[in-house]
């Protein structure tokens, strides 16, 4: 089978590695891929957002199955286009992808169907939003409506911050058109849990839970990033919480999307806060998370291609989705300056990392001499699995410490909070 994977980050690298475990997979083409993915698949330099280019490619080079991984092409209707060309796909169509692409769509869906989430107000106009934040309860969270690379969310502890966040999004256009409409919502407290779930629109099969570390600095300080590291499973996701999530959130969300006439098929990502009043949705993503995928898929014992085809065919109920009882840790290595400005093109020395861990490439390229170089903010995800979380963390850091480049940064505390919870601290 020839498989097309749209995307070019660490998540896609992890998906490709997993798909390759199936002997029926003979060829994988990544659009556009990256220097690390090029060791596991053929990379063709067509951007993930170039839907016309992708359609043209599959017309000229037929594929048997496509996996569309990133949010932008999903929101732009990549799956709709590929389906129109007769290509079976893993991923939601554009109407279902609104669950991530529009925070207002997601919030209204949750309100209409009684799915627990933070209380909120929507504003299309800066004056009314500025007026609202003068008196609303604090802290308060200001979110751009559209896709903003995980950076369109500002948590404001005082009114001055809230006013500045509204101004940045709605007047200064910090998030482009994504910020012309904003959601202002209640601040939720509690540990955060990420749950990725396969769904074919009928049944939902959650994967092992995980914990992202979104802030750039140790101890959860500094600006939000795309994710600086992950561990799985997440100790806050107890069987009781899992049962409530299934009953109060996962099944109602699938039913709500069906009732709205836009059934969701693919991987639905639930960003959850386990509050004292129970689990609540912080966000939905219409895709695998990055770097959650890098810890979840290595623990998957069932065959990924079989699951993905069952999702497309509506037969997910008939296939197993099983995970090992072990744990995994992914330490993200990033460019100095990320998530702000950073330089690219730094030569990477991997040391012995690849013999000690699974190294997923997020943002890498080759220079004129063929050296592996940095090509993005998040560069590499160094991942290990083990019987226990403690061991997985230790192994991942031992491998991450092998890697060097000028200006490299990484958090030193990935998994520390999870370990503390496991130890009852
Ligand atoms: P989002 O892009 O919606 O996932 O938001 C990014 C991060 O901001 C989340 O992972 C949370 O850590 C935080 N966040 C978002 N919404 C809230 C909220 N209502 N209360 C507390 N933290 C939040
Ligand atoms: N790690 C969070 C995300 O993929 O959006």
XYZ file of C-alpha atoms and ligand atoms in Angstrom:
453
model
C 0.000 0.000 0.000
C 1.136 3.501 -0.776
C 0.259 6.007 1.908
C 0.321 9.768 1.801
C 0.968 11.702 5.017
C 0.286 15.430 4.919
C 2.466 17.392 7.348
C 6.080 17.717 8.357
C 6.620 17.743 12.116
C 7.347 15.427 15.030
C 3.750 14.235 15.161
C 3.899 13.171 11.499
C 7.257 11.495 12.117
C 5.691 9.444 14.938
C 2.663 8.549 12.778
C 4.920 7.446 9.910
C 7.117 5.311 12.168
C 4.015 3.592 13.534
C 2.415 3.057 10.111
C 5.644 1.416 8.917
C 5.190 -1.382 11.449
C 2.478 -2.819 9.179
C 4.095 -4.978 6.456
C 1.310 -4.027 4.023
C 2.711 -0.504 3.960
C 5.213 -0.513 1.114
C 5.611 3.212 0.449
C 4.983 6.381 2.423
C 5.132 9.838 0.886
C 5.226 12.870 3.193
C 4.167 16.344 2.053
C 6.426 18.134 2.838
C 8.091 16.020 5.583
C 11.453 17.114 6.985
C 15.058 15.913 7.183
C 14.259 13.246 9.803
C 11.098 12.026 8.096
C 13.204 11.649 4.919
C 14.906 8.686 6.636
C 11.536 6.912 6.936
C 9.546 8.156 3.937
C 9.841 9.942 0.605
C 9.456 13.678 1.072
C 7.937 15.842 -1.645
C 8.236 19.615 -1.169
C 4.538 20.492 -1.292
C 3.319 22.560 1.653
C 0.652 21.021 3.904
C -1.545 24.080 3.282
C -1.214 23.882 -0.524
C -4.455 21.966 -1.073
C -4.343 22.442 -4.871
C -0.757 21.161 -4.916
C -1.725 18.114 -2.840
C -4.704 17.352 -5.119
C -2.471 17.701 -8.176
C 0.074 15.333 -6.608
C -2.442 12.553 -5.959
C -3.903 12.915 -9.449
C -0.450 12.306 -10.900
C 0.731 9.805 -8.271
C -2.207 7.738 -7.002
C -2.130 6.711 -3.343
C -4.160 4.067 -1.507
C -4.754 5.999 1.702
C -4.027 9.469 3.068
C -3.480 10.759 6.590
C -3.964 14.497 7.004
C -2.341 15.391 10.313
C -2.078 19.187 10.884
C -4.948 21.546 11.725
C -4.533 24.014 8.844
C -5.032 21.602 5.921
C -7.936 19.952 7.779
C -9.610 23.346 8.272
C -8.913 24.192 4.605
C -10.763 21.084 3.422
C -7.857 18.837 2.434
C -9.866 15.713 3.334
C -12.888 16.956 1.349
C -10.644 17.432 -1.708
C -8.980 14.028 -1.368
C -12.351 12.319 -0.885
C -13.622 14.019 -4.055
C -10.672 12.427 -5.850
C -11.634 9.022 -4.442
C -8.798 8.779 -1.911
C -9.739 7.184 1.436
C -8.483 9.424 4.239
C -7.906 9.605 7.954
C -9.025 13.003 9.239
C -12.179 15.103 9.579
C -13.673 17.126 6.732
C -13.656 20.927 6.919
C -17.086 21.170 8.553
C -16.081 18.796 11.340
C -12.671 20.489 11.692
C -14.489 23.647 12.846
C -14.470 22.038 16.298
C -10.862 23.277 16.459
C -10.742 25.954 13.771
C -13.373 28.097 15.485
C -13.369 28.423 19.248
C -16.794 30.078 18.987
C -18.174 27.022 17.137
C -16.721 24.750 19.832
C -18.038 26.836 22.725
C -21.527 27.118 21.223
C -21.586 23.361 20.572
C -20.716 22.669 24.218
C -23.307 25.132 25.506
C -26.069 23.734 23.253
C -25.400 20.101 24.195
C -24.543 20.605 27.876
C -20.897 19.538 27.633
C -18.952 20.880 30.644
C -16.620 23.775 29.794
C -15.617 27.211 31.133
C -18.352 29.898 31.125
C -17.701 32.415 28.338
C -18.702 35.460 26.301
C -18.018 36.090 22.599
C -17.059 39.536 21.269
C -16.856 40.822 17.677
C -16.140 44.350 18.700
C -13.284 45.725 20.828
C -15.364 48.370 22.691
C -17.742 45.829 24.225
C -14.887 43.452 25.091
C -12.922 46.234 26.839
C -16.037 47.211 28.770
C -16.599 43.562 29.831
C -13.087 43.005 31.161
C -13.435 46.084 33.397
C -15.828 44.189 35.673
C -15.606 40.435 34.881
C -14.295 37.990 37.512
C -10.494 37.494 37.532
C -8.383 35.703 36.419
C -9.885 35.647 32.946
C -8.779 33.989 29.701
C -8.790 35.845 26.372
C -8.756 33.651 23.243
C -8.609 34.492 19.537
C -11.433 32.704 17.683
C -9.352 31.178 14.883
C -6.192 29.095 14.581
C -3.177 30.878 16.076
C -0.512 28.165 16.446
C -1.400 27.641 20.106
C -0.404 31.226 20.880
C -3.795 32.915 20.685
C -4.609 32.351 24.366
C -3.724 34.818 27.126
C -4.383 34.133 30.797
C -4.902 37.452 32.550
C -4.548 37.854 36.294
C -5.390 41.561 36.433
C -7.502 44.013 34.447
C -4.569 45.746 32.820
C -3.392 42.431 31.329
C -6.922 41.619 30.165
C -7.303 44.990 28.498
C -3.910 44.599 26.793
C -4.857 41.107 25.540
C -8.121 42.390 24.054
C -6.311 45.302 22.404
C -3.551 43.045 21.011
C -6.032 40.635 19.424
C -8.773 43.002 18.261
C -7.042 46.335 17.594
C -3.366 45.533 16.886
C -4.215 42.335 14.970
C -1.560 40.248 16.774
C -3.203 37.023 15.501
C -4.277 38.390 12.103
C -7.930 37.776 11.250
C -7.996 34.945 13.845
C -8.289 37.629 16.521
C -11.022 39.846 15.060
C -13.447 37.775 17.098
C -12.545 36.692 20.625
C -13.820 34.461 23.391
C -13.389 35.707 26.957
C -13.787 32.858 29.395
C -13.710 31.791 32.992
C -10.334 30.625 34.339
C -10.430 26.959 35.276
C -8.215 25.468 37.962
C -6.985 21.921 38.204
C -4.551 19.595 36.542
C -4.678 19.478 32.738
C -5.064 16.200 30.858
C -4.829 15.538 27.113
C -6.859 12.653 25.718
C -6.638 11.745 22.047
C -9.461 9.535 20.841
C -10.160 7.643 17.650
C -13.717 8.034 16.439
C -15.562 6.988 13.296
C -18.582 9.101 14.195
C -20.283 6.148 15.914
C -17.961 4.841 18.601
C -15.115 6.559 20.412
C -11.977 4.750 21.527
C -9.746 6.909 23.715
C -5.988 6.448 23.629
C -3.739 6.446 26.667
C -3.912 9.865 28.403
C -1.000 12.298 28.390
C 0.294 15.490 29.978
C 1.712 18.333 27.890
C 4.036 21.032 29.256
C 2.956 24.141 27.381
C 4.964 26.936 28.998
C 8.506 27.468 27.755
C 10.198 27.532 31.158
C 10.799 25.077 33.998
C 8.071 25.206 36.652
C 5.498 26.320 34.044
C 6.684 29.881 33.613
C 7.014 32.067 30.526
C 4.931 32.194 27.374
C 2.850 29.342 25.949
C 4.441 27.201 23.243
C 3.264 24.409 20.974
C 4.388 22.035 23.783
C 7.828 21.506 25.346
C 7.419 17.875 26.305
C 4.921 15.202 27.254
C 4.456 12.171 29.418
C 1.947 9.324 29.200
C -0.104 8.150 30.956
C -1.278 11.194 32.918
C -1.687 10.223 36.606
C -4.579 12.700 37.050
C -6.639 10.687 34.597
C -7.903 8.122 37.066
C -10.429 5.428 36.054
C -13.147 7.541 37.747
C -12.206 10.636 35.749
C -12.008 8.537 32.570
C -15.488 7.153 33.173
C -16.936 10.656 33.720
C -15.162 11.961 30.606
C -16.638 9.177 28.485
C -20.160 9.789 29.821
C -20.170 13.586 30.131
C -17.779 14.683 27.379
C -16.627 12.146 24.755
C -19.930 10.473 23.835
C -21.940 13.737 24.033
C -19.408 15.456 21.743
C -19.671 12.727 19.087
C -23.477 12.851 19.345
C -23.459 16.668 19.146
C -21.380 16.664 15.963
C -23.772 14.124 14.430
C -26.787 16.200 15.479
C -25.211 19.276 13.876
C -24.840 17.348 10.606
C -21.048 17.290 10.688
C -20.000 13.865 11.995
C -16.407 13.781 13.205
C -14.121 11.045 11.870
C -10.459 10.907 12.779
C -8.548 11.711 15.938
C -10.386 14.040 18.282
C -8.173 15.634 20.906
C -9.790 16.593 24.185
C -7.864 19.203 26.189
C -9.349 18.751 29.653
C -9.103 20.420 33.026
C -9.917 18.176 35.984
C -11.591 20.788 38.209
C -13.106 20.272 41.644
C -16.495 20.141 39.882
C -15.321 17.402 37.521
C -13.623 17.296 34.134
C -14.244 20.222 31.754
C -13.192 20.867 28.172
C -10.583 23.584 27.663
C -10.253 22.951 23.954
C -10.877 20.473 21.194
C -8.324 19.792 18.504
C -9.411 18.054 15.317
C -6.175 16.047 15.073
C -3.390 14.269 16.892
C -1.560 16.568 19.334
C 2.080 17.476 19.001
C 4.014 16.363 21.112
C 1.279 14.126 22.636
C 1.430 11.769 19.641
C 5.132 11.170 20.283
C 4.325 9.549 23.657
C 0.960 7.989 22.823
C 1.744 6.075 19.621
C 4.841 4.278 20.975
C 2.528 2.768 23.634
C -0.063 1.630 21.055
C 0.043 -2.135 20.687
C -2.645 -2.421 18.007
C -1.971 -1.754 14.347
C -2.362 1.939 13.452
C -3.232 1.457 9.773
C -5.988 -1.033 10.679
C -7.456 1.492 13.120
C -7.196 4.366 10.641
C -8.929 2.417 7.876
C -11.645 1.326 10.321
C -12.211 4.985 11.248
C -12.634 5.852 7.570
C -14.936 2.852 6.939
C -17.080 3.379 10.054
C -16.071 0.017 11.527
C -14.018 1.159 14.516
C -16.219 -0.947 16.844
C -14.723 -4.085 15.254
C -11.007 -3.379 15.738
C -8.908 -3.440 18.917
C -7.264 -0.235 20.206
C -4.931 -1.463 22.922
C -2.090 0.179 24.800
C 0.765 -1.236 26.828
C 0.843 -0.685 30.577
C 4.165 1.126 30.360
C 4.947 4.829 30.311
C 6.563 7.253 27.872
C 8.332 10.608 28.038
C 9.144 13.058 25.219
C 11.594 15.906 25.850
C 11.351 18.627 23.226
C 14.566 20.335 22.136
C 13.951 23.829 20.773
C 15.777 26.773 19.235
C 16.979 29.530 21.595
C 14.402 32.342 21.581
C 11.403 30.078 20.855
C 8.424 30.794 21.057
C 9.624 34.286 20.096
C 12.211 34.995 17.385
C 14.864 32.338 16.816
C 17.602 31.572 14.318
C 17.585 28.600 11.950
C 20.372 26.690 10.230
C 22.340 25.642 13.348
C 24.243 22.390 12.830
C 22.876 19.632 15.087
C 25.133 17.091 16.809
C 22.941 14.104 17.754
C 25.697 12.275 19.642
C 24.455 8.806 20.506
C 20.860 9.967 21.035
C 19.418 7.835 18.242
C 20.775 4.648 19.809
C 19.285 5.585 23.190
C 15.858 6.924 22.236
C 13.390 7.446 19.461
C 14.291 10.853 18.052
C 11.340 12.407 16.219
C 12.169 15.371 14.012
C 9.930 18.441 14.343
C 11.861 21.157 12.537
C 15.024 19.963 10.823
C 16.613 20.385 7.400
C 19.926 19.894 5.594
C 22.439 22.614 4.756
C 24.447 22.784 1.512
C 26.970 20.306 2.896
C 24.319 17.794 3.938
C 24.574 18.544 7.660
C 21.463 18.138 9.780
C 20.422 21.670 10.791
C 17.669 23.350 12.793
C 14.749 24.583 10.693
C 12.062 25.512 13.216
C 11.253 26.579 16.768
C 10.692 23.066 18.031
C 13.435 20.946 16.496
C 13.567 17.418 17.959
C 11.461 15.305 20.303
C 13.515 12.755 22.235
C 11.222 9.939 23.389
C 11.603 6.826 25.508
C 9.228 4.204 26.793
C 9.780 2.103 29.918
C 7.879 0.075 32.484
C 7.624 3.080 34.783
C 7.353 6.818 34.223
C 10.432 7.455 36.342
C 12.550 5.243 34.078
C 11.079 6.722 30.897
C 11.966 10.241 32.069
C 15.489 9.234 33.061
C 16.128 7.534 29.718
C 14.697 10.427 27.701
C 16.914 12.992 29.471
C 20.008 10.772 29.155
C 19.427 10.698 25.379
C 18.460 14.394 25.159
C 21.742 15.285 26.906
C 23.608 13.775 23.955
C 22.204 16.391 21.571
C 23.882 19.749 21.041
C 23.593 22.817 18.884
C 24.270 26.464 19.356
C 21.451 27.983 21.431
C 19.512 24.755 22.071
C 16.941 24.967 24.876
C 14.899 22.357 26.702
C 12.873 22.155 29.872
C 14.532 20.105 32.596
C 11.322 19.238 34.423
C 9.233 17.274 31.932
C 7.244 14.729 33.944
C 8.302 16.057 37.345
C 4.769 17.060 38.328
C 3.388 13.717 37.131
C 5.973 11.861 39.224
C 5.069 13.974 42.262
C 1.403 13.022 41.849
C 2.307 9.322 41.519
C 4.338 9.564 44.727
C 1.410 11.237 46.476
C 3.297 14.531 47.050
P -5.834 26.413 24.283
O -5.115 26.887 23.053
O -7.282 26.764 24.323
O -5.528 24.980 24.592
O -5.128 27.142 25.505
C -3.762 27.018 25.751
C -3.524 26.772 27.223
O -4.023 27.855 27.995
C -4.239 25.543 27.750
O -3.525 24.382 27.533
C -4.367 25.883 29.226
O -3.156 25.605 29.912
C -4.560 27.362 29.208
N -5.994 27.682 29.261
C -6.834 27.826 28.229
N -8.084 28.075 28.642
C -8.050 28.100 29.984
C -9.028 28.330 31.007
N -10.291 28.601 30.711
N -8.620 28.277 32.277
C -7.337 28.022 32.586
N -6.355 27.801 31.686
C -6.705 27.847 30.393
N 0.258 19.961 22.179
C -0.927 20.671 21.918
C -1.410 20.638 20.541
O -1.049 19.809 19.724
O -2.220 21.492 20.214
